[in-house]
Each structure stands twice: as structure tokens, then as C-alpha cells.
């Protein structure tokens, strides 16, 4: 049947081709016309699917809490009053990340993102909880990259607001509806993760407040004990894929202006790692990448071969993230040190002393980071 169909199509093309055109040219023209029509239909289908998801989001929110009015951004009066009292406008990032990335002209603006304090303060701060309290109403004037994030961020933010207001006794909410409609929340989280991945792959600076809020909403959702259960059940693999993508973005980035962009990605990974469920797998991923790079660097050093200087520079953000997560892990007495014991930890510690010994003269800073990570791993095991 397929052969007959192809033969019939070939005869139809030959008989209908206009004069002055070869069969090949006419076939290519027809193929281009059909593909353009398919692209148009795909765009319409995607738009309709997005609209269906938006309606499902509104319906689910209405089922959870009918009093939480979404029309034109209006809310219950008592809810609005409470949120206005607690919302703190985020710091302006207009002066942030403007130059080549090799220098930061405004240290205060850079620290306001929380990166510097995250990497250099040993005190554990529950940033996710604090950010939940400072999320302002969303600004819907978005760029093209942000448009895909608008619907999921709005939905998840309203979900968090309902959760918080219900805890305060201001609203009555029935979150058992999430069990009946897990598709909506999981699809929203997937859209948010995909949109963030697109942004981090080709970021534009300064980072808009909307994208900063998108990360805040994601972290708050994962941190919330009641809502995170619904998310992690269905979206755990997607979250794992998201973490792997962020790590690869750091390792493979080769732009001249990449360093401050890598700090933004690193900060997101640190926040993800503060969730007890996501932390262990993230530590394993980081241990694996750092170990593989150390082994490759040692091999190149022993045979006096060239090594990738860009990847060498990019490995340090991973080392800093790993060190901070391990430090937070050992400081939390409620978390057992055996939680992140596993194959990757043993692989990392195996022959590590020999690697440090051979690399310490040529690569002292990297060797120091390897030693610091090993100390944190061993100290946790002793505890």
C-alpha cells in the first residue's frame, strides 16, 4: 500500500508540475508549503493547549479555595491586606551584571542577589522561607522568553498564597483537590523548569525581577512540606533533569562574559540543594563531575598534555556549591550524615590523596578545594 501511495503521489506531481520547473524543484516547493502549513497548525495547537492549561489552573484554584478570586488580579480583601503588609519589594538589579563579567562594579547589588553571602557565610539561612514572604505581585510585562513562564509562575504563586493564608486561618482551603488533578500542577512545574532552562542557556542581563520571582516561586514550592509532596511525586525526574542541565550549563559555558551568569546558575543550584530531598542527589551529581574532572586533569598533567582552561575555570563554581551544601549538611544535626553516603562519595575519596599530591604544585587552588571537600565528607562520617 505504501509503495502504491508513493507511486501515485509521484505521478500526481509529474502531471501537475508547472512548465519551466523540474520535478525536483516542484517537489521541494510542495514540501515547503506543506511544512509551513504544519508549523501554523502546531502554533495554533500550542496556543490552545496553553489556554486549556490556564483554564485548568484557574479551575483547580477555585476548587481549592472558592473565595480566592483571580479575576483581573483581585483577591479577597483580608488576603490583600495581609499580603500587602508582608510583601517587600525586591532590590533593583538594574546596575547588576552590566560589564564584561570579570569585575563587579556594584558589590551591594551583587550581594543583594544572595550569591556572595551564600558562598562566604557559614551560617545557614533559610532563604527559601524568607523569599516566600517577600514575593510581590507579578509584573506581567514580560519579554518573549518570560512569556512562557507567566502562566505557571502565576498559578504556583497563587497556590502558595492560598497555602500561607490557610495556615493563618484567613482562608479555608481544601488541598485534597491536588490529588484529583495532579496533571495541572505537574504540567505547570514542568513549564517553569523548561522556561528557566531556556533562560539559563542564553541569559540576558540584568536579570529581570520576573525571572528572579520565578526562581523564588519554584524554591518556595519545593520547600513547602505540604505542596512539595504533590510536586515531587510526579516531577522528581524533571527536577533531576533540571539540576543536571544547570550543572552542564556551568561546565560547558565558554562566553567571555560568562562568570556572573554562572553565579546566577550556581545560586539556583544552592537553593535547590537546601531542600532535603533534592540535596542528596545534587551532592552526588556534583561529586561525580568534580571527580571526573580531577581524574582528567591528573591524566593530562602526567603526560604533559593540554587541558581545557575554560572547563578548569568553570569547575570552581561547582566546587563552591558542593562545599556549601556539605557544610550545611554537617551543620544540621537533624539530618543523618549517612544520607549522602553512597557510591559517588566512595569514588570521590578513593585515591583522592594521590590526586591532590600530584596536582598541588601546578594547581594549588583546585587541590585546596578538593581537600576542603574531602574534609567535609570525612568529618560528617566521623560525626
GROMACS .gro file of C-alpha atoms in nm:
model
  383
    1UNK     CA    1   0.000   0.000   0.000
    2UNK     CA    2   0.285   0.236   0.086
    3UNK     CA    3   0.461   0.171  -0.244
    4UNK     CA    4   0.137   0.227  -0.436
    5UNK     CA    5   0.076   0.551  -0.248
    6UNK     CA    6   0.426   0.678  -0.325
    7UNK     CA    7   0.388   0.588  -0.691
    8UNK     CA    8   0.051   0.764  -0.711
    9UNK     CA    9   0.199   1.075  -0.545
   10UNK     CA   10   0.490   1.075  -0.789
   11UNK     CA   11   0.256   1.057  -1.089
   12UNK     CA   12   0.040   1.336  -0.943
   13UNK     CA   13   0.345   1.561  -0.902
   14UNK     CA   14   0.469   1.487  -1.254
   15UNK     CA   15   0.129   1.558  -1.412
   16UNK     CA   16   0.061   1.876  -1.215
   17UNK     CA   17   0.404   2.041  -1.224
   18UNK     CA   18   0.403   2.382  -1.397
   19UNK     CA   19   0.609   2.433  -1.711
   20UNK     CA   20   0.961   2.559  -1.660
   21UNK     CA   21   1.010   2.372  -1.332
   22UNK     CA   22   1.174   2.039  -1.282
   23UNK     CA   23   1.007   1.766  -1.079
   24UNK     CA   24   1.268   1.809  -0.805
   25UNK     CA   25   1.210   2.185  -0.776
   26UNK     CA   26   0.834   2.141  -0.774
   27UNK     CA   27   0.854   1.866  -0.510
   28UNK     CA   28   1.069   2.087  -0.287
   29UNK     CA   29   0.821   2.371  -0.330
   30UNK     CA   30   0.530   2.145  -0.231
   31UNK     CA   31   0.722   2.011   0.069
   32UNK     CA   32   0.799   2.365   0.187
   33UNK     CA   33   0.434   2.467   0.151
   34UNK     CA   34   0.314   2.167   0.350
   35UNK     CA   35   0.573   2.220   0.625
   36UNK     CA   36   0.468   2.585   0.661
   37UNK     CA   37   0.107   2.477   0.699
   38UNK     CA   38   0.211   2.220   0.961
   39UNK     CA   39   0.405   2.487   1.151
   40UNK     CA   40   0.099   2.711   1.154
   41UNK     CA   41  -0.119   2.433   1.289
   42UNK     CA   42   0.141   2.347   1.552
   43UNK     CA   43   0.146   2.707   1.671
   44UNK     CA   44  -0.233   2.710   1.696
   45UNK     CA   45  -0.231   2.379   1.884
   46UNK     CA   46   0.033   2.507   2.129
   47UNK     CA   47  -0.169   2.824   2.189
   48UNK     CA   48  -0.484   2.622   2.251
   49UNK     CA   49  -0.300   2.384   2.485
   50UNK     CA   50  -0.166   2.680   2.681
   51UNK     CA   51  -0.516   2.823   2.710
   52UNK     CA   52  -0.654   2.486   2.826
   53UNK     CA   53  -0.382   2.466   3.093
   54UNK     CA   54  -0.459   2.821   3.210
   55UNK     CA   55  -0.827   2.736   3.245
   56UNK     CA   56  -0.743   2.417   3.433
   57UNK     CA   57  -0.521   2.619   3.666
   58UNK     CA   58  -0.800   2.864   3.742
   59UNK     CA   59  -1.048   2.582   3.790
   60UNK     CA   60  -0.817   2.399   4.031
   61UNK     CA   61  -0.753   2.713   4.235
   62UNK     CA   62  -1.127   2.777   4.251
   63UNK     CA   63  -1.187   2.422   4.374
   64UNK     CA   64  -0.919   2.453   4.640
   65UNK     CA   65  -1.042   2.790   4.764
   66UNK     CA   66  -1.353   2.946   4.604
   67UNK     CA   67  -1.301   3.272   4.794
   68UNK     CA   68  -0.965   3.331   4.629
   69UNK     CA   69  -1.079   3.545   4.335
   70UNK     CA   70  -0.846   3.555   4.035
   71UNK     CA   71  -1.045   3.781   3.805
   72UNK     CA   72  -0.834   4.078   3.697
   73UNK     CA   73  -0.587   4.012   3.977
   74UNK     CA   74  -0.844   4.081   4.252
   75UNK     CA   75  -0.826   3.891   4.578
   76UNK     CA   76  -1.017   3.864   4.899
   77UNK     CA   77  -0.989   4.193   5.090
   78UNK     CA   78  -0.843   4.033   5.400
   79UNK     CA   79  -0.595   3.838   5.192
   80UNK     CA   80  -0.487   4.150   5.005
   81UNK     CA   81  -0.435   4.338   5.331
   82UNK     CA   82  -0.223   4.061   5.476
   83UNK     CA   83  -0.008   4.024   5.167
   84UNK     CA   84   0.048   4.399   5.139
   85UNK     CA   85   0.179   4.404   5.493
   86UNK     CA   86   0.426   4.121   5.431
   87UNK     CA   87   0.547   4.194   5.076
   88UNK     CA   88   0.883   4.365   5.047
   89UNK     CA   89   0.980   4.498   4.707
   90UNK     CA   90   1.290   4.319   4.583
   91UNK     CA   91   1.613   4.507   4.530
   92UNK     CA   92   1.656   4.666   4.191
   93UNK     CA   93   1.902   4.476   3.977
   94UNK     CA   94   1.938   4.741   3.708
   95UNK     CA   95   2.303   4.802   3.795
   96UNK     CA   96   2.382   4.434   3.815
   97UNK     CA   97   2.582   4.234   3.562
   98UNK     CA   98   2.641   4.515   3.315
   99UNK     CA   99   3.009   4.480   3.222
  100UNK     CA  100   3.227   4.201   3.088
  101UNK     CA  101   3.172   3.973   3.385
  102UNK     CA  102   3.529   3.997   3.506
  103UNK     CA  103   3.454   4.268   3.761
  104UNK     CA  104   3.158   4.369   3.973
  105UNK     CA  105   3.123   4.743   3.994
  106UNK     CA  106   2.840   4.737   4.247
  107UNK     CA  107   2.916   4.494   4.527
  108UNK     CA  108   2.596   4.575   4.711
  109UNK     CA  109   2.379   4.496   4.412
  110UNK     CA  110   2.567   4.173   4.354
  111UNK     CA  111   2.531   4.070   4.716
  112UNK     CA  112   2.161   4.154   4.710
  113UNK     CA  113   2.106   3.850   4.489
  114UNK     CA  114   2.235   3.645   4.779
  115UNK     CA  115   2.527   3.492   4.591
  116UNK     CA  116   2.819   3.637   4.780
  117UNK     CA  117   2.664   3.573   5.117
  118UNK     CA  118   2.570   3.217   5.016
  119UNK     CA  119   2.924   3.130   4.918
  120UNK     CA  120   3.110   3.301   5.201
  121UNK     CA  121   2.883   3.284   5.505
  122UNK     CA  122   2.890   2.965   5.703
  123UNK     CA  123   2.569   3.046   5.888
  124UNK     CA  124   2.273   2.859   5.740
  125UNK     CA  125   1.992   3.092   5.639
  126UNK     CA  126   1.653   2.966   5.528
  127UNK     CA  127   1.641   3.188   5.222
  128UNK     CA  128   1.354   2.999   5.066
  129UNK     CA  129   1.125   3.076   5.357
  130UNK     CA  130   1.229   3.439   5.363
  131UNK     CA  131   1.172   3.474   4.987
  132UNK     CA  132   0.824   3.327   5.019
  133UNK     CA  133   0.735   3.616   5.246
  134UNK     CA  134   0.870   3.880   5.009
  135UNK     CA  135   0.720   3.767   4.678
  136UNK     CA  136   0.543   4.072   4.532
  137UNK     CA  137   0.254   4.067   4.284
  138UNK     CA  138   0.382   3.960   3.944
  139UNK     CA  139   0.466   4.208   3.673
  140UNK     CA  140   0.307   4.068   3.358
  141UNK     CA  141   0.501   4.292   3.118
  142UNK     CA  142   0.739   4.018   3.007
  143UNK     CA  143   0.985   3.962   2.728
  144UNK     CA  144   0.939   3.677   2.482
  145UNK     CA  145   1.144   3.438   2.697
  146UNK     CA  146   0.941   3.525   3.002
  147UNK     CA  147   0.601   3.479   2.837
  148UNK     CA  148   0.625   3.101   2.870
  149UNK     CA  149   0.685   3.145   3.245
  150UNK     CA  150   0.394   3.379   3.313
  151UNK     CA  151   0.113   3.122   3.344
  152UNK     CA  152   0.297   2.863   3.560
  153UNK     CA  153   0.450   3.128   3.787
  154UNK     CA  154   0.113   3.295   3.841
  155UNK     CA  155  -0.057   2.965   3.917
  156UNK     CA  156   0.211   2.841   4.157
  157UNK     CA  157   0.238   3.177   4.329
  158UNK     CA  158  -0.138   3.188   4.391
  159UNK     CA  159  -0.117   2.831   4.519
  160UNK     CA  160   0.150   2.934   4.769
  161UNK     CA  161  -0.051   3.238   4.874
  162UNK     CA  162  -0.359   3.024   4.940
  163UNK     CA  163  -0.144   2.781   5.137
  164UNK     CA  164   0.000   3.057   5.352
  165UNK     CA  165  -0.333   3.229   5.412
  166UNK     CA  166  -0.498   2.899   5.501
  167UNK     CA  167  -0.226   2.835   5.759
  168UNK     CA  168  -0.301   3.174   5.911
  169UNK     CA  169  -0.669   3.087   5.935
  170UNK     CA  170  -0.771   3.366   5.698
  171UNK     CA  171  -0.890   3.136   5.419
  172UNK     CA  172  -1.026   2.784   5.421
  173UNK     CA  173  -0.868   2.566   5.153
  174UNK     CA  174  -0.907   2.203   5.051
  175UNK     CA  175  -0.573   2.081   4.915
  176UNK     CA  176  -0.702   1.727   4.862
  177UNK     CA  177  -0.807   1.855   4.518
  178UNK     CA  178  -0.440   1.839   4.418
  179UNK     CA  179  -0.459   1.461   4.437
  180UNK     CA  180  -0.754   1.460   4.195
  181UNK     CA  181  -0.583   1.694   3.947
  182UNK     CA  182  -0.210   1.629   3.971
  183UNK     CA  183  -0.170   1.690   3.596
  184UNK     CA  184  -0.222   2.065   3.629
  185UNK     CA  185   0.039   2.130   3.896
  186UNK     CA  186   0.292   1.891   3.739
  187UNK     CA  187   0.249   2.046   3.395
  188UNK     CA  188   0.292   2.392   3.546
  189UNK     CA  189   0.614   2.290   3.722
  190UNK     CA  190   0.745   2.133   3.401
  191UNK     CA  191   0.674   2.451   3.205
  192UNK     CA  192   0.851   2.657   3.471
  193UNK     CA  193   1.160   2.432   3.466
  194UNK     CA  194   1.173   2.435   3.085
  195UNK     CA  195   1.144   2.812   3.077
  196UNK     CA  196   1.422   2.858   3.335
  197UNK     CA  197   1.646   2.620   3.141
  198UNK     CA  198   1.595   2.822   2.823
  199UNK     CA  199   1.686   3.142   3.006
  200UNK     CA  200   1.998   2.999   3.171
  201UNK     CA  201   2.117   2.860   2.838
  202UNK     CA  202   2.121   3.211   2.688
  203UNK     CA  203   2.077   3.462   2.971
  204UNK     CA  204   2.032   3.834   2.927
  205UNK     CA  205   2.144   4.078   3.191
  206UNK     CA  206   2.048   4.249   3.406
  207UNK     CA  207   1.820   3.973   3.529
  208UNK     CA  208   1.462   4.096   3.540
  209UNK     CA  209   1.265   4.082   3.862
  210UNK     CA  210   1.019   3.846   3.696
  211UNK     CA  211   1.279   3.574   3.641
  212UNK     CA  212   1.407   3.621   3.995
  213UNK     CA  213   1.050   3.574   4.119
  214UNK     CA  214   1.014   3.261   3.907
  215UNK     CA  215   1.309   3.101   4.088
  216UNK     CA  216   1.165   3.216   4.423
  217UNK     CA  217   0.832   3.051   4.346
  218UNK     CA  218   0.998   2.723   4.246
  219UNK     CA  219   1.210   2.710   4.561
  220UNK     CA  220   0.917   2.804   4.783
  221UNK     CA  221   0.704   2.532   4.624
  222UNK     CA  222   0.969   2.266   4.681
  223UNK     CA  223   1.031   2.386   5.037
  224UNK     CA  224   0.664   2.383   5.137
  225UNK     CA  225   0.614   2.047   5.306
  226UNK     CA  226   0.250   2.006   5.203
  227UNK     CA  227   0.274   2.119   4.842
  228UNK     CA  228   0.613   1.964   4.768
  229UNK     CA  229   0.474   1.613   4.820
  230UNK     CA  230   0.236   1.660   4.527
  231UNK     CA  231   0.515   1.803   4.312
  232UNK     CA  232   0.790   1.555   4.394
  233UNK     CA  233   0.568   1.253   4.334
  234UNK     CA  234   0.524   1.340   3.967
  235UNK     CA  235   0.805   1.585   3.888
  236UNK     CA  236   1.107   1.433   4.064
  237UNK     CA  237   1.264   1.312   3.737
  238UNK     CA  238   1.203   1.651   3.579
  239UNK     CA  239   1.371   1.824   3.873
  240UNK     CA  240   1.667   1.587   3.847
  241UNK     CA  241   1.696   1.664   3.476
  242UNK     CA  242   1.680   2.035   3.556
  243UNK     CA  243   1.970   2.006   3.803
  244UNK     CA  244   2.177   1.812   3.550
  245UNK     CA  245   2.108   2.076   3.286
  246UNK     CA  246   2.220   2.356   3.518
  247UNK     CA  247   2.543   2.172   3.600
  248UNK     CA  248   2.617   2.119   3.230
  249UNK     CA  249   2.545   2.486   3.159
  250UNK     CA  250   2.814   2.577   3.413
  251UNK     CA  251   3.067   2.327   3.279
  252UNK     CA  252   3.017   2.398   2.908
  253UNK     CA  253   2.983   2.776   2.919
  254UNK     CA  254   3.260   2.941   2.718
  255UNK     CA  255   3.142   3.300   2.672
  256UNK     CA  256   3.375   3.580   2.769
  257UNK     CA  257   3.105   3.732   2.990
  258UNK     CA  258   3.007   3.404   3.150
  259UNK     CA  259   3.128   3.441   3.508
  260UNK     CA  260   2.841   3.641   3.654
  261UNK     CA  261   2.593   3.429   3.457
  262UNK     CA  262   2.747   3.122   3.620
  263UNK     CA  263   2.700   3.281   3.960
  264UNK     CA  264   2.327   3.314   3.889
  265UNK     CA  265   2.303   2.946   3.790
  266UNK     CA  266   2.511   2.848   4.093
  267UNK     CA  267   2.281   3.038   4.323
  268UNK     CA  268   1.979   2.849   4.188
  269UNK     CA  269   2.158   2.517   4.247
  270UNK     CA  270   2.241   2.616   4.605
  271UNK     CA  271   1.877   2.698   4.672
  272UNK     CA  272   1.767   2.366   4.522
  273UNK     CA  273   2.022   2.190   4.740
  274UNK     CA  274   1.867   2.333   5.055
  275UNK     CA  275   1.572   2.100   5.006
  276UNK     CA  276   1.647   1.780   5.198
  277UNK     CA  277   1.503   1.556   4.927
  278UNK     CA  278   1.689   1.719   4.636
  279UNK     CA  279   2.013   1.777   4.825
  280UNK     CA  280   2.144   1.420   4.829
  281UNK     CA  281   2.112   1.362   4.456
  282UNK     CA  282   2.261   1.706   4.384
  283UNK     CA  283   2.563   1.631   4.604
  284UNK     CA  284   2.611   1.302   4.418
  285UNK     CA  285   2.596   1.478   4.080
  286UNK     CA  286   2.849   1.740   4.189
  287UNK     CA  287   3.085   1.481   4.339
  288UNK     CA  288   3.074   1.287   4.013
  289UNK     CA  289   3.153   1.590   3.794
  290UNK     CA  290   3.434   1.720   4.017
  291UNK     CA  291   3.589   1.372   4.047
  292UNK     CA  292   3.581   1.311   3.672
  293UNK     CA  293   3.742   1.647   3.604
  294UNK     CA  294   4.011   1.585   3.867
  295UNK     CA  295   4.097   1.249   3.709
  296UNK     CA  296   4.111   1.403   3.359
  297UNK     CA  297   4.329   1.689   3.484
  298UNK     CA  298   4.567   1.445   3.656
  299UNK     CA  299   4.594   1.236   3.340
  300UNK     CA  300   4.670   1.544   3.130
  301UNK     CA  301   4.926   1.663   3.386
  302UNK     CA  302   5.107   1.329   3.394
  303UNK     CA  303   5.154   1.311   3.018
  304UNK     CA  304   5.211   1.688   2.987
  305UNK     CA  305   4.909   1.723   2.758
  306UNK     CA  306   4.696   2.031   2.704
  307UNK     CA  307   4.386   2.073   2.919
  308UNK     CA  308   4.071   2.281   2.874
  309UNK     CA  309   4.137   2.604   3.063
  310UNK     CA  310   3.773   2.710   3.025
  311UNK     CA  311   3.646   2.396   3.192
  312UNK     CA  312   3.910   2.442   3.462
  313UNK     CA  313   3.771   2.788   3.535
  314UNK     CA  314   3.413   2.658   3.529
  315UNK     CA  315   3.480   2.378   3.779
  316UNK     CA  316   3.523   2.623   4.067
  317UNK     CA  317   3.155   2.722   4.090
  318UNK     CA  318   3.072   2.351   4.123
  319UNK     CA  319   3.332   2.315   4.398
  320UNK     CA  320   3.187   2.613   4.585
  321UNK     CA  321   2.833   2.477   4.557
  322UNK     CA  322   2.947   2.135   4.674
  323UNK     CA  323   3.137   2.279   4.970
  324UNK     CA  324   2.840   2.488   5.083
  325UNK     CA  325   2.592   2.202   5.056
  326UNK     CA  326   2.820   1.969   5.251
  327UNK     CA  327   2.878   2.235   5.513
  328UNK     CA  328   2.505   2.290   5.556
  329UNK     CA  329   2.458   1.915   5.572
  330UNK     CA  330   2.703   1.870   5.860
  331UNK     CA  331   2.560   2.169   6.050
  332UNK     CA  332   2.206   2.029   6.052
  333UNK     CA  333   2.201   1.783   6.337
  334UNK     CA  334   1.856   1.656   6.236
  335UNK     CA  335   1.995   1.518   5.911
  336UNK     CA  336   2.191   1.195   5.933
  337UNK     CA  337   2.536   1.206   5.782
  338UNK     CA  338   2.467   0.875   5.612
  339UNK     CA  339   2.205   1.037   5.391
  340UNK     CA  340   2.460   1.124   5.125
  341UNK     CA  341   2.685   0.823   5.180
  342UNK     CA  342   2.696   0.626   4.861
  343UNK     CA  343   2.889   0.512   4.561
  344UNK     CA  344   2.983   0.861   4.444
  345UNK     CA  345   3.124   0.955   4.784
  346UNK     CA  346   3.346   0.646   4.793
  347UNK     CA  347   3.457   0.704   4.434
  348UNK     CA  348   3.545   1.063   4.518
  349UNK     CA  349   3.753   0.976   4.826
  350UNK     CA  350   3.928   0.685   4.656
  351UNK     CA  351   4.283   0.786   4.550
  352UNK     CA  352   4.197   1.150   4.632
  353UNK     CA  353   4.516   1.194   4.837
  354UNK     CA  354   4.727   1.086   4.541
  355UNK     CA  355   4.542   1.322   4.307
  356UNK     CA  356   4.592   1.615   4.545
  357UNK     CA  357   4.959   1.526   4.588
  358UNK     CA  358   5.028   1.526   4.214
  359UNK     CA  359   4.821   1.838   4.134
  360UNK     CA  360   4.907   2.057   4.434
  361UNK     CA  361   5.217   2.221   4.279
  362UNK     CA  362   5.064   2.300   3.940
  363UNK     CA  363   4.702   2.356   4.050
  364UNK     CA  364   4.712   2.469   4.415
  365UNK     CA  365   4.367   2.632   4.425
  366UNK     CA  366   4.186   2.333   4.277
  367UNK     CA  367   4.379   2.099   4.508
  368UNK     CA  368   4.276   2.311   4.804
  369UNK     CA  369   3.909   2.280   4.706
  370UNK     CA  370   3.943   1.903   4.670
  371UNK     CA  371   4.097   1.884   5.015
  372UNK     CA  372   3.825   2.102   5.171
  373UNK     CA  373   3.551   1.884   5.019
  374UNK     CA  374   3.723   1.568   5.144
  375UNK     CA  375   3.748   1.716   5.495
  376UNK     CA  376   3.374   1.787   5.498
  377UNK     CA  377   3.295   1.436   5.377
  378UNK     CA  378   3.522   1.275   5.637
  379UNK     CA  379   3.403   1.498   5.921
  380UNK     CA  380   3.043   1.405   5.850
  381UNK     CA  381   3.136   1.038   5.857
  382UNK     CA  382   3.314   1.082   6.193
  383UNK     CA  383   3.009   1.256   6.338
   0.00000   0.00000   0.00000
